[in-house]
CSV table of C-alpha atoms and ligand atoms in Angstrom, one decimal:
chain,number,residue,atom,x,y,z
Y,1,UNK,CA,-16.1,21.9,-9.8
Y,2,UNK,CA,-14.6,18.5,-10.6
Y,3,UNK,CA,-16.3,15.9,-8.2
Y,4,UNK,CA,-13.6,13.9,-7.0
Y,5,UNK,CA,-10.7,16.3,-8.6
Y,6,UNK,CA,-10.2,14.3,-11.2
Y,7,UNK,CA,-8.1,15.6,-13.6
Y,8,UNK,CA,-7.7,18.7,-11.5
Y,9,UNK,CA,-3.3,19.2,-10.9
Y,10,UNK,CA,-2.5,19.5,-7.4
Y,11,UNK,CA,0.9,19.1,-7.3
Y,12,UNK,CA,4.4,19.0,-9.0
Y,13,UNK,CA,6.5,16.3,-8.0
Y,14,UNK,CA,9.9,14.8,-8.6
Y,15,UNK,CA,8.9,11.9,-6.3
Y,16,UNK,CA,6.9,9.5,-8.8
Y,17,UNK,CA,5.0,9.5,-12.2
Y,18,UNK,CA,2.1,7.1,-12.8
Y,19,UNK,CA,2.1,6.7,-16.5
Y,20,UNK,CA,-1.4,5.0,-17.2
Y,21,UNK,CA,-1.1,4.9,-20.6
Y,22,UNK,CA,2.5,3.2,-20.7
Y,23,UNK,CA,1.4,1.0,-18.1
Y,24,UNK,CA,4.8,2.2,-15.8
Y,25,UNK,CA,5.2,3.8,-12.7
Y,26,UNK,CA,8.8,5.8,-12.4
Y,27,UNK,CA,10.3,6.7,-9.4
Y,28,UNK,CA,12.5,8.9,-9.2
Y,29,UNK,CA,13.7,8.7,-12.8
Y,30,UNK,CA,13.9,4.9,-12.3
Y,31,UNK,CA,10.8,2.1,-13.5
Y,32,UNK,CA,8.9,-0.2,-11.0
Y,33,UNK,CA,10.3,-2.8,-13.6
Y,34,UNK,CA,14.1,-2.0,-12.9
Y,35,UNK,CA,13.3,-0.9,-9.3
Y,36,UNK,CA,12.1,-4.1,-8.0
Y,37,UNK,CA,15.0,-6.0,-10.0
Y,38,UNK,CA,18.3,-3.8,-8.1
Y,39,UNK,CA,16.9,-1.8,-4.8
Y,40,UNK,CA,16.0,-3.0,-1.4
Y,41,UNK,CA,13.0,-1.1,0.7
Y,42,UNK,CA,15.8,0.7,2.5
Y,43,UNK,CA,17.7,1.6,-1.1
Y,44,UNK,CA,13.9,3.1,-2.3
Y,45,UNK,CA,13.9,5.4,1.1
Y,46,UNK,CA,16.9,7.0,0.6
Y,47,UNK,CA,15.8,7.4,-2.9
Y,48,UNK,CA,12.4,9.2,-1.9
Y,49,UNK,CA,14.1,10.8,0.9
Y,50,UNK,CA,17.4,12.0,-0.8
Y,51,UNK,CA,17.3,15.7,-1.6
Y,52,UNK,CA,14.5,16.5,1.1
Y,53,UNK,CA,16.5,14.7,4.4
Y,54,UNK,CA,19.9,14.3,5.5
Y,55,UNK,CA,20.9,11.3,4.2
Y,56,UNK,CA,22.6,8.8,7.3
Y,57,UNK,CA,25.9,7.3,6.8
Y,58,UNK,CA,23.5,3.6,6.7
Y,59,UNK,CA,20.1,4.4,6.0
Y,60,UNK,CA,19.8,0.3,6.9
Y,61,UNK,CA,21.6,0.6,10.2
Y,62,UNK,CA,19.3,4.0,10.9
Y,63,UNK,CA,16.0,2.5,10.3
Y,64,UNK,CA,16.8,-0.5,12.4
Y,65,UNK,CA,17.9,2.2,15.3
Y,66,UNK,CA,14.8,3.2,14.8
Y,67,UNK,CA,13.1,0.4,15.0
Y,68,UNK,CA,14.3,-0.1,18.5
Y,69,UNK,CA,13.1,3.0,19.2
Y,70,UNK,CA,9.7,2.8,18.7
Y,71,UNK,CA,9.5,-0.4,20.4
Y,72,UNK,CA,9.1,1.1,24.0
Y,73,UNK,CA,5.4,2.0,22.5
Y,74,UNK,CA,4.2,-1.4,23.0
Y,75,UNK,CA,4.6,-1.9,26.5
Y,76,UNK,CA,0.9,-0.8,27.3
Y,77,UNK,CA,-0.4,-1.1,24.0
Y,78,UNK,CA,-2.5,-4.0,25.5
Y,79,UNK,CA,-5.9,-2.1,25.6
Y,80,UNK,CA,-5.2,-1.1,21.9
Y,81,UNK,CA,-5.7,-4.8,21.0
Y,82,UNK,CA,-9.5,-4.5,20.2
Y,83,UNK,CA,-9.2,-2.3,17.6
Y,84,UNK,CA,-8.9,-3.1,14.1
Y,85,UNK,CA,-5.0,-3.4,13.4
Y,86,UNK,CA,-4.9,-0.1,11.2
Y,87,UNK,CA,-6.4,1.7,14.2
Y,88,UNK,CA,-4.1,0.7,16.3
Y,89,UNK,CA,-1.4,1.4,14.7
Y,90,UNK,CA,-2.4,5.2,14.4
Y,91,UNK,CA,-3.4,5.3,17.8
Y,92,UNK,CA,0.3,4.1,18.9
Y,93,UNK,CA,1.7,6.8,15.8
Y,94,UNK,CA,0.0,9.2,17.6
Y,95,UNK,CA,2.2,9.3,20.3
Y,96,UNK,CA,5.6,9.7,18.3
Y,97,UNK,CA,7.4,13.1,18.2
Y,98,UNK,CA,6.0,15.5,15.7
Y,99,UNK,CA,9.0,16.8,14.2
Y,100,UNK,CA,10.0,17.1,10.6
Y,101,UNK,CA,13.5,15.9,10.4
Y,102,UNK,CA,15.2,12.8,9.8
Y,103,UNK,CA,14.9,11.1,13.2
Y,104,UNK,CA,11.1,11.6,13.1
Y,105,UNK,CA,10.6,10.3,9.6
Y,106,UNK,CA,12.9,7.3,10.4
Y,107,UNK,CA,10.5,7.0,13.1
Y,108,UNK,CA,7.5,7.0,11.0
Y,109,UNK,CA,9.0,4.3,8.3
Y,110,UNK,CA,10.1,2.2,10.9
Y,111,UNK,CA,7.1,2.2,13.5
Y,112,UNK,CA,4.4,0.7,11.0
Y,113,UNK,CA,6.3,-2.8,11.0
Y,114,UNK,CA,7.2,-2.7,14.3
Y,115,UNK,CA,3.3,-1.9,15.6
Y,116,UNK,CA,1.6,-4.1,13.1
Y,117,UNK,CA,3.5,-7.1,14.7
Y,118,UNK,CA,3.3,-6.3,18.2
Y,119,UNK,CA,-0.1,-5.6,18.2
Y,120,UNK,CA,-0.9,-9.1,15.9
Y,121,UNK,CA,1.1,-11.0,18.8
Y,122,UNK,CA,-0.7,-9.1,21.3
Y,123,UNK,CA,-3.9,-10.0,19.9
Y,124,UNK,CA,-2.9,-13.3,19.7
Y,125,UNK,CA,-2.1,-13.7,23.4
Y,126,UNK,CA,2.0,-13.5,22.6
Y,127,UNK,CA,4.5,-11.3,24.0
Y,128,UNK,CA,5.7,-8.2,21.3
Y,129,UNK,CA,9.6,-9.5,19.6
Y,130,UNK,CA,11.5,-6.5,20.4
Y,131,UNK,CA,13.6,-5.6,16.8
Y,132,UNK,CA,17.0,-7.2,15.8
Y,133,UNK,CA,18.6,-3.2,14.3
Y,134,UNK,CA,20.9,-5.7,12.3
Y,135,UNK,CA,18.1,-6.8,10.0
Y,136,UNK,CA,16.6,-5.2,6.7
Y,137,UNK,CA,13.3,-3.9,7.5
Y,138,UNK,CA,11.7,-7.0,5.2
Y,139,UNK,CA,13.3,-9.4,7.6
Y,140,UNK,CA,12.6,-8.3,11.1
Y,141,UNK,CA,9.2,-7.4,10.2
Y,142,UNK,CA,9.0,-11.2,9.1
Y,143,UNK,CA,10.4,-12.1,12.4
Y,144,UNK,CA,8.9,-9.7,15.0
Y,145,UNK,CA,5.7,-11.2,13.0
Y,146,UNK,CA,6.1,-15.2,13.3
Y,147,UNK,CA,8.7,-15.1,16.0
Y,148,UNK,CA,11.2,-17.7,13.7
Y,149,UNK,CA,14.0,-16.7,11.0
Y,150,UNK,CA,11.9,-16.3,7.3
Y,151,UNK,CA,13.1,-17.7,4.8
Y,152,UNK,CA,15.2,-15.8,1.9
Y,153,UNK,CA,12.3,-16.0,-0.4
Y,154,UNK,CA,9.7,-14.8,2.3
Y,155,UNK,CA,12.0,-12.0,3.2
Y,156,UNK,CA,12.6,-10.9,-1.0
Y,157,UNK,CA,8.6,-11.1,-1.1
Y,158,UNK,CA,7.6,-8.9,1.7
Y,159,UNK,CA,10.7,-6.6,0.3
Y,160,UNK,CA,9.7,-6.2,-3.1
Y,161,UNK,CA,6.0,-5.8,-1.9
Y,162,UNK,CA,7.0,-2.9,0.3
Y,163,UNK,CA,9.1,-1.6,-2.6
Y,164,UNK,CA,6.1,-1.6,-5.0
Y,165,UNK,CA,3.7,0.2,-3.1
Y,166,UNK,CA,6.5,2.4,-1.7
Y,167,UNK,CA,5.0,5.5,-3.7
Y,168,UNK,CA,2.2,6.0,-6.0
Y,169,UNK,CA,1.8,9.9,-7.4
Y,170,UNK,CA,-0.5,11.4,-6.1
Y,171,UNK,CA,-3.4,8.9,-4.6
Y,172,UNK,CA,-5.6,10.0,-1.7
Y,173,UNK,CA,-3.4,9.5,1.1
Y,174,UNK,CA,-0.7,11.0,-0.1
Y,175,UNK,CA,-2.6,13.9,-1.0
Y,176,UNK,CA,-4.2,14.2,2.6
Y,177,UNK,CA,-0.1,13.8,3.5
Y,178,UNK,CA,0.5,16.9,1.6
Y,179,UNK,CA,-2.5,19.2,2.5
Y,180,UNK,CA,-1.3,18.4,6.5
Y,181,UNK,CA,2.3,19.2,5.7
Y,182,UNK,CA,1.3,22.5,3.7
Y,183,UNK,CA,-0.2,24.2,6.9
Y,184,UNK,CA,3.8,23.2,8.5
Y,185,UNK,CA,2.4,20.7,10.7
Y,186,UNK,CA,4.9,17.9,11.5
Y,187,UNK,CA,5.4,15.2,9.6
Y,188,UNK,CA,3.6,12.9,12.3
Y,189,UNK,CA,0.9,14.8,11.4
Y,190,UNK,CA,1.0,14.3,8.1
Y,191,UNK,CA,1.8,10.7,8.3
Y,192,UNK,CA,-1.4,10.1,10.6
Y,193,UNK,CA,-3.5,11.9,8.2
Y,194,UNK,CA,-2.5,9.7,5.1
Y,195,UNK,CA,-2.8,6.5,7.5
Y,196,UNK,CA,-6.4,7.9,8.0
Y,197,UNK,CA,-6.9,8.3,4.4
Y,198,UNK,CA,-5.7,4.8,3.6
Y,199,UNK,CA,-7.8,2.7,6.3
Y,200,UNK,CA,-10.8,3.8,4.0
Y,201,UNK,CA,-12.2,0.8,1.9
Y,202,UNK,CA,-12.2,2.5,-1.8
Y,203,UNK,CA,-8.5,3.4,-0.7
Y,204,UNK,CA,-6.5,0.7,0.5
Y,205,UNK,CA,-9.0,-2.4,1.4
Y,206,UNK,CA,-9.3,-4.3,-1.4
Y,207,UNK,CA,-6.9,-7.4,-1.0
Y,208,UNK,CA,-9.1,-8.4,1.6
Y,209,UNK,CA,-12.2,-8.8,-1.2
Y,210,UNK,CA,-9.9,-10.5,-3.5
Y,211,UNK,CA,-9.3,-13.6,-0.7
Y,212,UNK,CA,-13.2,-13.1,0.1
Y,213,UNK,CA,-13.1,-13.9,-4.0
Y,214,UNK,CA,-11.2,-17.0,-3.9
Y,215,UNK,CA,-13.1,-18.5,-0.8
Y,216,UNK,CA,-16.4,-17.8,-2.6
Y,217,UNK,CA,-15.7,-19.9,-5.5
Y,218,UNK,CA,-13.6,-22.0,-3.5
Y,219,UNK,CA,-12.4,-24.7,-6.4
Y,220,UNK,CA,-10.2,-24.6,-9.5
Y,221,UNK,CA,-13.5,-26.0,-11.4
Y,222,UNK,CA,-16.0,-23.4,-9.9
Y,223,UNK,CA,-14.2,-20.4,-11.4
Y,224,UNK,CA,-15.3,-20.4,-14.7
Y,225,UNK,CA,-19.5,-20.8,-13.2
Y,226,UNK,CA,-18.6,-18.0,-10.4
Y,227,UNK,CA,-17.1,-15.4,-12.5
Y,228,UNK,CA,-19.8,-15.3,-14.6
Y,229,UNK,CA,-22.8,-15.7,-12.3
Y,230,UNK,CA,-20.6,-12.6,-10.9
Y,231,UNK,CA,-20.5,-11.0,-13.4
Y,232,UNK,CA,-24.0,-11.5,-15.2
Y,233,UNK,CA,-25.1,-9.8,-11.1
Y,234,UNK,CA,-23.5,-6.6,-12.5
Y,235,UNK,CA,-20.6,-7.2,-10.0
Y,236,UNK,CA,-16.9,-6.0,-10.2
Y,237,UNK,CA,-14.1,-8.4,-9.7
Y,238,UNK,CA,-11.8,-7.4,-7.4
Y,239,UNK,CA,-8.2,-7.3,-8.3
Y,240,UNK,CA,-8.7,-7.0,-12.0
Y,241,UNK,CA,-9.2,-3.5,-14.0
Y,242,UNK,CA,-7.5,-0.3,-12.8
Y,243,UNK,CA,-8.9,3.5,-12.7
Y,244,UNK,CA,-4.7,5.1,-14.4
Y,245,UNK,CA,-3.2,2.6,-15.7
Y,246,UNK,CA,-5.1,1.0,-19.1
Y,247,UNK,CA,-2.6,-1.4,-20.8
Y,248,UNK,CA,-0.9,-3.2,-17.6
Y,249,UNK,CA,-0.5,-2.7,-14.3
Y,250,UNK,CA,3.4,-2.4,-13.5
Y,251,UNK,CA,2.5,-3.1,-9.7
Y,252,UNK,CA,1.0,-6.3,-10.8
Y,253,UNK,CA,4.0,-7.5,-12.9
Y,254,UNK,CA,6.2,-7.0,-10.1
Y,255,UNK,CA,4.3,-8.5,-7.0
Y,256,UNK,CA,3.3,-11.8,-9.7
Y,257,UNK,CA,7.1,-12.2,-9.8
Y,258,UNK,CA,7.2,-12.6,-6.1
Y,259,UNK,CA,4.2,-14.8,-5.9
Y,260,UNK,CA,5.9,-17.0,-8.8
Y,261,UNK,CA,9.2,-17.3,-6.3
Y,262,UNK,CA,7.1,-18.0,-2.8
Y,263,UNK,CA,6.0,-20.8,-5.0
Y,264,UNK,CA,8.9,-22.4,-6.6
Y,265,UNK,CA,9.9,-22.2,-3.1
Y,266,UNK,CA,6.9,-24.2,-1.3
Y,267,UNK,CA,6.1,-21.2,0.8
Y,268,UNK,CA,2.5,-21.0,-0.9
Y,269,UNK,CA,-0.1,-23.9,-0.4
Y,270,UNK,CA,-0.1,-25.2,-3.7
Y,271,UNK,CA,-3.7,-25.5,-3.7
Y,272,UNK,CA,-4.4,-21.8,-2.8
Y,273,UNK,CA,-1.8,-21.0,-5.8
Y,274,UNK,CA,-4.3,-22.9,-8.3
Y,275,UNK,CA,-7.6,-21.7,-7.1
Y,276,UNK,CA,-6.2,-18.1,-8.0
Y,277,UNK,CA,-4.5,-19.3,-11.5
Y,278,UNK,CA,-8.0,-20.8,-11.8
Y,279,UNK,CA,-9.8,-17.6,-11.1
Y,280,UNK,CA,-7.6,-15.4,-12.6
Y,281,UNK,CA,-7.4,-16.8,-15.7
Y,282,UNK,CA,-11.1,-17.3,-15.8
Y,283,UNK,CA,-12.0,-13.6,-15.3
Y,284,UNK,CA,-9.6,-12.5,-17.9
Y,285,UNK,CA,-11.0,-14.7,-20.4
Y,286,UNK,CA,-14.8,-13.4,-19.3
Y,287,UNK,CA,-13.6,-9.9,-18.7
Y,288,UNK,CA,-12.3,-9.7,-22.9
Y,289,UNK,CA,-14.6,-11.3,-23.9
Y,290,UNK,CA,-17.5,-9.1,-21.7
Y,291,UNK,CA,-15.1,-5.7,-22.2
Y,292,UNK,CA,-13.1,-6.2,-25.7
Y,293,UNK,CA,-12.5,-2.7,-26.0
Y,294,UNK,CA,-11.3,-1.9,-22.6
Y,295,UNK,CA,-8.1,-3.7,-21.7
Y,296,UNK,CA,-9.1,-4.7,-18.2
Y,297,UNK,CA,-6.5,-6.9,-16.5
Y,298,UNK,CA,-5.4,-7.8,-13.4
Y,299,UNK,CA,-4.3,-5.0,-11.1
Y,300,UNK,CA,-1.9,-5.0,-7.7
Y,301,UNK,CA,-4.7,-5.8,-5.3
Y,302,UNK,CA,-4.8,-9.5,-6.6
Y,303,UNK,CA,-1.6,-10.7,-5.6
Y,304,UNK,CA,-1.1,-8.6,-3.2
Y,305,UNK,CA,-4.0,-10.9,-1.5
Y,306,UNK,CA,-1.9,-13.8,-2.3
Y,307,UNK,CA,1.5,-12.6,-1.3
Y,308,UNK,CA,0.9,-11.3,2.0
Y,309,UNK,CA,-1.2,-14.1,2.8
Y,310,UNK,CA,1.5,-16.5,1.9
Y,311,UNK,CA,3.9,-14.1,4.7
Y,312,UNK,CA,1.5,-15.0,7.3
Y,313,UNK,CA,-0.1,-11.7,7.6
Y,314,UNK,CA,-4.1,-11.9,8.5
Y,315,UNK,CA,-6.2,-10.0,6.0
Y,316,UNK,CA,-7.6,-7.7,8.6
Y,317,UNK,CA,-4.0,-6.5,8.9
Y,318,UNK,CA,-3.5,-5.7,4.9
Y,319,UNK,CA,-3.8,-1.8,5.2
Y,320,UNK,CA,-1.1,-1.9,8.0
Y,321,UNK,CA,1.2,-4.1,5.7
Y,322,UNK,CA,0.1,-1.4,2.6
Y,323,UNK,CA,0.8,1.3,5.1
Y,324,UNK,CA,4.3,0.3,5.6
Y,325,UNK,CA,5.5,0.7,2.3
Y,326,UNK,CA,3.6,3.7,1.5
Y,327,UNK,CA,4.9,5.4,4.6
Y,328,UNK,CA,8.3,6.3,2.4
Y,329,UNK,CA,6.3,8.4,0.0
Y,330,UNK,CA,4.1,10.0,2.5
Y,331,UNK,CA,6.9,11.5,4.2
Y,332,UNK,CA,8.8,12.3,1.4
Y,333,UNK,CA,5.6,14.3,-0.3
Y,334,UNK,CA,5.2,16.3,3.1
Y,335,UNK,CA,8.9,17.0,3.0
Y,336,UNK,CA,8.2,18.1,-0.6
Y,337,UNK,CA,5.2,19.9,-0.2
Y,338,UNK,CA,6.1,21.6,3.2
Y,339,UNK,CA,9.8,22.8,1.0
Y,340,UNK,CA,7.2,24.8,-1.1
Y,341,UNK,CA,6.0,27.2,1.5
Y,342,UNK,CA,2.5,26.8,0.2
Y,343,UNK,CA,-0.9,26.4,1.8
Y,344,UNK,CA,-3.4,24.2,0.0
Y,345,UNK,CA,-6.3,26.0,0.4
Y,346,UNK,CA,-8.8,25.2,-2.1
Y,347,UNK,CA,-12.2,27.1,-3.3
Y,348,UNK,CA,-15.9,24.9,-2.7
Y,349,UNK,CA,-18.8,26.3,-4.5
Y,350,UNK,CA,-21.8,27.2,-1.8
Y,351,UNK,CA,-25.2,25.8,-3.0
Y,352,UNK,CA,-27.0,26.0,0.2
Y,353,UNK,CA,-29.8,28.8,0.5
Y,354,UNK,CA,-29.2,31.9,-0.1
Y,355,UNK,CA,-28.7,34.1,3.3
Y,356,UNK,CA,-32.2,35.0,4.9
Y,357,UNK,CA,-33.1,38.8,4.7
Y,358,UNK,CA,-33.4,40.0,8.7
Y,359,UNK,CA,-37.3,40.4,9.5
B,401,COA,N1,-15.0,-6.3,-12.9
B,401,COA,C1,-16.0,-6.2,-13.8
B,401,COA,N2,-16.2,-5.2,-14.6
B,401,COA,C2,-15.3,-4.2,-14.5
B,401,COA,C3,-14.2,-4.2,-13.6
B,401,COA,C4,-14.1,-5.3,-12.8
B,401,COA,N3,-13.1,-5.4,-11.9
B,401,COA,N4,-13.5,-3.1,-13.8
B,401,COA,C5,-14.1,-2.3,-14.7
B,401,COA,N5,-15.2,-3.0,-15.2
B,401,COA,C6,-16.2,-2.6,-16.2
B,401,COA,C7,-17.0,-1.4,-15.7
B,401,COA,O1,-18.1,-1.8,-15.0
B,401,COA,C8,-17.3,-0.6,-16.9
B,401,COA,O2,-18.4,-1.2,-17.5
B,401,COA,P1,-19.6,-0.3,-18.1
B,401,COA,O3,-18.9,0.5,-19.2
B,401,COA,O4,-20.5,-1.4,-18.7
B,401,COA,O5,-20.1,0.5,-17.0
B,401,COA,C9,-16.1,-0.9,-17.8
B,401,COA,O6,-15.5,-2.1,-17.3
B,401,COA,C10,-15.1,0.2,-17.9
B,401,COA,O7,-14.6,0.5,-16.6
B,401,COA,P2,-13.4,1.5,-16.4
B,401,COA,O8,-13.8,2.8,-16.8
B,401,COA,O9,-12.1,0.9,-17.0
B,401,COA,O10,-13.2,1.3,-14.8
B,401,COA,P3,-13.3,2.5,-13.8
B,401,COA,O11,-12.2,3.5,-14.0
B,401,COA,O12,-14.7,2.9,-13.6
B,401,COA,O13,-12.9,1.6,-12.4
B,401,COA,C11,-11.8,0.4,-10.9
B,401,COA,C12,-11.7,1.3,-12.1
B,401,COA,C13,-10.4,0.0,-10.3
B,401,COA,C14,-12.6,1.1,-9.8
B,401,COA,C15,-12.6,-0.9,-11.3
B,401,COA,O14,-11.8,-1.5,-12.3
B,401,COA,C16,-12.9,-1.8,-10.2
B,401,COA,O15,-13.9,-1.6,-9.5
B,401,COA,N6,-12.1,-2.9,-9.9
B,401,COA,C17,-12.4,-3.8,-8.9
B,401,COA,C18,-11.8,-3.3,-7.5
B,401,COA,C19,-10.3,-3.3,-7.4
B,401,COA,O16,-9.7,-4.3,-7.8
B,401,COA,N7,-9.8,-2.2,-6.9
B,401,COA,C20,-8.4,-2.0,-6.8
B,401,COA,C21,-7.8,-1.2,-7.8
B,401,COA,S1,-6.0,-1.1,-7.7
């Protein structure tokens, strides 16, 4: 028994490959690196998706139909506004159609966004924005959020986030996708699974830690005494070392290029930006010096942190955000997985007491 499967292969895929030791994720034949340089989050659906949907005549046009179509959900979502965000979400998922063809997984890429920022308006005591169907998804999530146009940068940042974390091989949620979608449930179904799957906190929480982070040491000139009092405590930094991937993390690369833009474009308090430079760079330094021979550097959940609290996005909300980019490779894996005709059914070794003799 592998504890954890590690190692264990579960699944061929033509989806994504993460290549730890090369430090690069490919998708679909094409690197994060070049990915996040030439496609759009709609461009990186109809890439998951091509071969395993229909592909629409405007996969941008579609998903904005979509969008409009899920919107009717909100209207007495009001009672859901007491959950955590990621709960909410699922419950309102819940109700979508449980089909498995392109409609319903338009559906399920578009609803995420469109929940997330009617029930953060909700919450807040504001009406839900309905969707504009002419906008990329990065855009009118932006808008349906803060309720005013975002600017170009804001609008590349969320879109290259979304694009990054679009999919990931085989992590935990994706996995839970594809057991669902092996029994030939729909691909709601599998989709509410994986959303289950990536509310837990060793999953996809750990942006939040990395802001907890920043307040704890709370200056530039603290970093440098905090990290190591941290670290001396035995504790792990969060945002920095990575499980795969053990020369960079490609995922980082790409979402520190997006932080660097926000920046040069003033849409980042300039303080905030210096405090995480500050602790960043002190970590590093403590972490080589700590680790020499284990390259541990710093890994997506750090500017993630950043970033989508630069968009305006509250970090109880982060797993919904994650969720929306993800959602293009859960469906695509179901779609992959359900094409195979398999069940997952896996063995478990019994080592409870043997059976009782009868008296
Ligand atoms: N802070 C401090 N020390 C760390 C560390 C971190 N973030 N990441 C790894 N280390 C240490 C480990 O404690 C271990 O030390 P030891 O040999 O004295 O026990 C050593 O470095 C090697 O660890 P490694 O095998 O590379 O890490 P892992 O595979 O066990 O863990 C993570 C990978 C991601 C779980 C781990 O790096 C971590 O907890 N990071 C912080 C949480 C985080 O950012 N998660 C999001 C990941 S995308």
């Amino acid at each position: 028994m592998k504890s954890g499967l590690e190692d264990v292969v579960a699944a061929e895929t033509v989806l994504s490959d993460v290549d730890g030791k090369n430090g690069r994720l490919i998708v679909r034949g094409v690197s994060l690196d070049d990915l996040v340089m030439t496609s759009r989050f709609e461009d990186v659906v109809a890439l998951l998706f091509d071969g395993f949907l229909p592909s629409p005549p405007d996969l941008r046009a579609a998903l904005g139909a979509a969008r409009v179509a899920t919107f009717g959900q909100l209207a007495d979502a009001g009672a859901l506004v007491d959950l955590p965000p990621v709960e909410g979400v699922r419950a309102l998922l819940a109700r979508l159609a449980d089909g498995d063809d392109l409609p319903t997984a338009l559906e399920l890429v578009a609803a995420p966004a469109v929940f997330t920022a009617g029930l953060l308006r909700l919450k807040a005591g504001l009406a839900p924005i309905a969707p504009d169907p002419e906008l990329s998804q990065a855009a009118d999530t932006l808008r349906m959020l803060c309720g005013s146009t975002p600017s170009a940068e804001q609008v590349s940042a969320l879109d290259r986030y979304l694009v990054t974390v679009a999919d990931h091989g085989l992590n935990a949620s994706t996995f839970a996708a594809r057991v669902v979608a092996s029994t030939q449930a729909g691909l709601t179904s599998s989709v509410l699974a994986a959303l289950s799957a990536l509310k837990g906190p060793l999953h996809g929480g750990a942006p939040g830690p990395v802001l907890d982070m920043l307040d704890g040491v709370g200056r530039p000139d603290n970093a440098d005494a905090w990290i190591s009092a941290a670290l001396a405590d035995g504790e792990r930094l969060m945002g920095f070392g990575h499980r795969v991937y053990r020369v960079r993390d490609p995922r980082a690369d790409a979402l520190k290029g997006a932080v660097r833009m926000l920046a040069a474009s003033g849409a980042i308090d300039p303080e905030r930006l210096a405090l995480a430079e500050a602790v960043e760079a002190a970590a590093l330094k403590q972490l080589r010096q700590r680790k020499p021979d284990r390259a541990l550097d710093t890994n997506v959940e750090f500017y993630t942190a950043l970033l989508l609290e630069a968009l305006g996005f509250p970090r109880e909300a982060f797993t919904c955000v994650f969720a929306m980019g993800r959602v293009a490779g859960w469906v695509a894996h179901a779609r992959e997985q359900a094409e195979t005709g398999r069940l997952i059914r896996p063995m478990s070794v019994y080592v409870g007491p043997a059976a009782r003799e009868a008296a």
